CSV table of C-alpha atoms in Angstrom, one decimal:
chain,number,residue,atom,x,y,z
A,89,GLU,CA,188.1,-164.4,89.0
A,90,PHE,CA,187.9,-160.9,90.5
A,91,ASN,CA,189.2,-161.9,93.9
A,92,ASN,CA,192.2,-160.4,95.7
A,93,VAL,CA,194.0,-163.8,95.5
A,94,GLY,CA,192.4,-166.6,93.5
A,95,ILE,CA,193.4,-169.5,95.8
A,96,THR,CA,195.5,-169.3,99.0
A,97,CYS,CA,197.2,-172.3,100.4
A,98,GLY,CA,198.8,-172.1,103.9
A,99,ARG,CA,199.4,-173.6,107.3
A,100,GLY,CA,200.4,-177.1,106.2
A,101,ALA,CA,197.6,-177.5,103.6
A,102,LYS,CA,198.1,-180.3,101.1
A,103,PRO,CA,195.2,-179.8,98.6
A,104,LYS,CA,195.0,-181.5,95.3
A,105,ILE,CA,193.0,-179.2,93.0
A,106,LEU,CA,192.4,-180.1,89.4
A,107,ASN,CA,191.1,-178.3,86.3
A,108,CYS,CA,190.6,-174.8,87.4
A,109,VAL,CA,190.7,-171.4,85.7
A,110,ILE,CA,192.3,-168.7,87.9
A,111,THR,CA,192.1,-165.4,86.0
A,112,ARG,CA,191.7,-161.6,86.4
A,113,ASN,CA,192.3,-161.5,90.1
A,114,PHE,CA,193.5,-158.2,91.6
A,115,ALA,CA,196.7,-159.7,93.1
A,116,THR,CA,198.1,-163.2,92.7
A,117,GLY,CA,196.4,-166.2,91.1
A,118,VAL,CA,197.7,-168.9,93.5
A,119,ARG,CA,199.5,-167.9,96.7
A,120,ILE,CA,201.4,-170.6,98.6
A,121,THR,CA,202.8,-170.2,102.2
A,122,ASP,CA,203.9,-173.1,104.3
A,123,ALA,CA,201.8,-175.5,102.2
A,124,ASN,CA,202.3,-178.4,99.8
A,125,PRO,CA,199.6,-178.3,97.1
A,126,VAL,CA,199.3,-180.1,93.9
A,127,VAL,CA,198.4,-177.6,91.1
A,128,ARG,CA,197.5,-179.6,88.0
A,129,ASN,CA,195.6,-179.0,84.8
A,130,TYR,CA,195.0,-175.3,85.6
A,131,ILE,CA,194.8,-172.2,83.4
A,132,ILE,CA,196.4,-169.4,85.5
A,133,ALA,CA,196.3,-166.3,83.3
A,134,PHE,CA,195.9,-162.5,83.2
A,135,ASN,CA,196.2,-162.0,87.0
A,136,ARG,CA,197.4,-158.5,88.0
A,137,ASN,CA,200.4,-159.7,90.0
A,138,HIS,CA,201.9,-163.1,89.7
A,139,GLY,CA,200.4,-166.3,88.4
A,140,VAL,CA,201.9,-168.5,91.2
A,141,TRP,CA,203.6,-167.0,94.3
A,142,SER,CA,205.4,-169.3,96.7
A,143,ASP,CA,207.3,-168.5,99.8
A,144,GLY,CA,210.3,-170.4,98.4
A,145,PHE,CA,210.1,-173.1,101.2
A,146,SER,CA,206.9,-174.9,100.4
A,147,HIS,CA,207.1,-178.2,98.5
A,148,LEU,CA,204.6,-177.8,95.7
A,149,LEU,CA,203.9,-179.8,92.6
A,150,ILE,CA,203.0,-177.6,89.6
A,151,GLU,CA,202.5,-179.6,86.5
A,152,TYR,CA,200.5,-179.7,83.3
A,153,ASN,CA,199.2,-176.1,83.6
A,154,CYS,CA,198.9,-173.1,81.3
A,155,ILE,CA,200.5,-170.1,83.0
A,156,TYR,CA,200.4,-167.0,80.9
A,157,GLY,CA,200.0,-163.2,80.8
A,158,ASN,CA,200.3,-162.5,84.6
A,159,LYS,CA,201.3,-158.9,84.8
A,160,ASP,CA,204.2,-159.1,87.4
A,161,GLY,CA,205.4,-162.5,86.1
A,162,ASN,CA,204.1,-166.0,85.9
A,163,LEU,CA,206.1,-167.6,88.8
A,164,ARG,CA,207.7,-166.3,91.9
A,165,GLY,CA,209.5,-168.3,94.6
A,166,CYS,CA,209.0,-171.6,92.7
A,167,ASP,CA,211.4,-174.2,91.5
A,168,PRO,CA,213.9,-172.3,89.3
A,169,GLU,CA,213.6,-175.0,86.6
A,170,LEU,CA,209.9,-174.1,86.1
A,171,GLY,CA,209.4,-171.8,83.2
A,172,VAL,CA,212.5,-173.0,81.4
A,173,PHE,CA,211.6,-174.6,78.1
A,174,ASP,CA,213.3,-177.9,77.7
A,175,ARG,CA,210.8,-180.2,76.0
A,176,ARG,CA,207.8,-180.3,73.7
A,177,ASN,CA,204.5,-181.9,74.4
A,178,LYS,CA,202.5,-184.2,72.1
A,179,ASN,CA,200.9,-181.2,70.5
A,180,GLY,CA,204.4,-179.9,69.6
A,181,ASP,CA,204.2,-176.9,72.0
A,182,SER,CA,207.2,-175.9,74.2
A,183,THR,CA,206.9,-176.8,77.9
A,184,ASP,CA,209.1,-176.8,81.0
A,185,LEU,CA,210.2,-180.0,82.8
A,186,ALA,CA,206.8,-180.2,84.5
A,187,HIS,CA,204.9,-180.0,81.2
A,188,ASN,CA,203.6,-176.5,81.9
A,189,LEU,CA,202.7,-174.3,79.0
A,190,TYR,CA,203.4,-170.6,78.8
A,191,ALA,CA,201.2,-169.7,75.8
A,192,GLY,CA,197.9,-167.9,75.6
A,193,PRO,CA,195.0,-170.3,76.4
A,194,ILE,CA,192.8,-169.0,73.6
A,195,PHE,CA,189.2,-169.1,74.9
A,196,ALA,CA,186.3,-169.5,72.5
A,197,GLY,CA,184.7,-166.3,71.4
A,198,THR,CA,187.6,-164.0,72.4
A,199,THR,CA,189.7,-161.8,70.2
A,200,ALA,CA,192.6,-164.3,70.3
A,201,ASP,CA,190.2,-166.9,68.9
A,202,SER,CA,189.2,-164.6,66.0
A,203,ILE,CA,192.8,-163.8,65.2
A,204,ALA,CA,193.7,-167.5,65.2
A,205,ALA,CA,190.8,-168.2,62.8
A,206,GLU,CA,191.8,-165.4,60.5
A,207,ASN,CA,195.3,-166.9,60.3
A,208,ASP,CA,194.1,-170.4,59.7
A,209,VAL,CA,194.9,-170.9,56.0
A,210,ALA,CA,193.0,-174.2,55.8
A,211,LEU,CA,189.8,-172.5,57.2
A,212,GLN,CA,190.0,-169.7,54.6
A,213,VAL,CA,190.3,-172.2,51.8
A,214,GLU,CA,187.3,-174.2,53.2
A,215,LYS,CA,185.3,-171.0,53.5
A,216,THR,CA,186.0,-170.1,49.9
A,217,GLN,CA,185.0,-173.6,48.7
A,218,ASN,CA,181.8,-173.6,50.7
A,219,LYS,CA,180.7,-170.1,49.9
A,220,GLY,CA,178.2,-171.2,47.3
A,221,ALA,CA,176.7,-173.8,49.6
A,222,VAL,CA,176.3,-171.3,52.4
A,223,ARG,CA,174.5,-168.9,50.1
A,224,ALA,CA,172.3,-171.7,48.8
A,225,ASN,CA,171.4,-172.6,52.4
A,226,ALA,CA,170.6,-169.0,53.2
A,227,ARG,CA,168.2,-168.8,50.3
A,228,ARG,CA,166.5,-171.9,51.4
A,229,GLY,CA,166.2,-170.6,54.9
A,230,THR,CA,168.5,-173.1,56.5
A,231,PRO,CA,169.5,-171.7,59.9
A,232,SER,CA,173.2,-170.8,60.4
A,233,GLU,CA,175.0,-171.6,63.6
A,234,SER,CA,174.5,-168.1,64.9
A,235,THR,CA,170.7,-168.4,64.7
A,236,ALA,CA,170.3,-172.2,65.5
A,237,PRO,CA,168.6,-173.1,68.8
A,238,GLY,CA,171.0,-173.3,71.6
A,239,TYR,CA,173.7,-171.1,70.0
A,240,MET,CA,173.5,-168.3,72.6
A,241,ALA,CA,173.5,-170.9,75.4
A,242,ARG,CA,176.8,-172.3,74.1
A,243,GLN,CA,178.2,-168.8,73.8
A,244,ARG,CA,177.5,-168.3,77.5
A,245,ARG,CA,179.7,-171.2,78.5
A,246,ARG,CA,182.6,-169.2,80.0
A,247,TYR,CA,186.2,-170.2,79.5
A,248,ARG,CA,185.5,-172.9,77.0
A,249,LEU,CA,188.6,-173.5,74.9
A,250,SER,CA,188.8,-172.5,71.3
A,251,THR,CA,189.7,-175.2,68.8
A,252,TYR,CA,193.0,-173.4,68.4
A,253,SER,CA,193.8,-173.5,72.1
A,254,PRO,CA,197.2,-175.2,73.0
A,255,CYS,CA,195.4,-176.3,76.2
A,256,ILE,CA,193.4,-179.0,74.4
A,257,ASP,CA,194.8,-182.5,75.1
A,258,ALA,CA,197.7,-180.9,77.0
A,259,GLY,CA,196.7,-181.9,80.6
A,260,LYS,CA,198.0,-184.7,82.7
A,261,PRO,CA,197.7,-188.0,80.8
A,262,GLY,CA,196.1,-191.1,82.3
A,263,LYS,CA,192.7,-192.7,82.7
A,264,ARG,CA,191.8,-190.9,85.9
A,265,TYR,CA,192.3,-187.5,84.3
A,266,ARG,CA,190.6,-188.1,80.9
A,267,ASP,CA,187.9,-185.8,79.7
A,268,GLU,CA,184.3,-187.1,79.8
A,269,ASP,CA,184.6,-188.2,76.1
A,270,GLY,CA,187.6,-190.4,76.9
A,271,THR,CA,190.2,-188.2,75.3
A,272,ARG,CA,193.3,-186.8,77.1
A,273,ASN,CA,192.6,-184.1,79.7
A,274,ASP,CA,192.1,-180.5,78.5
A,275,MET,CA,193.4,-177.8,80.9
A,276,GLY,CA,190.8,-175.6,82.5
A,277,ILE,CA,187.3,-176.1,83.8
A,278,TRP,CA,186.0,-177.9,80.8
A,279,GLY,CA,188.6,-180.7,81.0
A,280,GLY,CA,188.6,-183.8,83.2
A,281,GLN,CA,185.6,-185.4,84.8
A,282,GLU,CA,183.1,-184.1,87.2
A,283,PHE,CA,184.1,-186.6,89.9
A,284,GLY,CA,187.7,-187.8,90.3
A,285,ASP,CA,189.4,-190.5,92.2
A,286,TYR,CA,189.7,-188.3,95.3
A,287,GLY,CA,186.0,-188.8,95.9
A,288,THR,CA,185.0,-185.1,95.8
A,289,GLU,CA,183.5,-182.9,93.2
A,290,ARG,CA,185.9,-180.6,91.5
């Protein structure tokens, strides 16, 4: 975040980079010139220019990413079939042929997270049903989540996905990509495992 370009790939580079968040950069999120990178399980969002800019000649693999809200467009110089919705993933969300999402990632604690919660009918019913229990706990002095130990530490974990995020369980399937709890890969920095099959720390 807050770079000119988030990641630059050039001069024959062939990096495999997994589970990143590339956001709020002053130009492009990922810039590719004469390179053949693998861009997988990323969240590339809210960059000032393009999400992914390619020279149009590089052979790149862009799959299982969330690419959204980049001011000058999400993709430039990439395979023309990318960005065309032609399937749905296991969560029921629309994707292109490479399983890329083009929907807001919804990070925990953001305005988008609050709006999703407000529109969650099941949650509103649950809150109404539990209102008496919450008041009783407050009278007994039972700590709420906002005052429980460790709450502020959890809030400081940047770019953690909201429970409403379409990026949950939407990454590349397969054992090598699974989250640490054994579930399917979540897109972004909180998905996947600390050490992958490539032998390097992500």
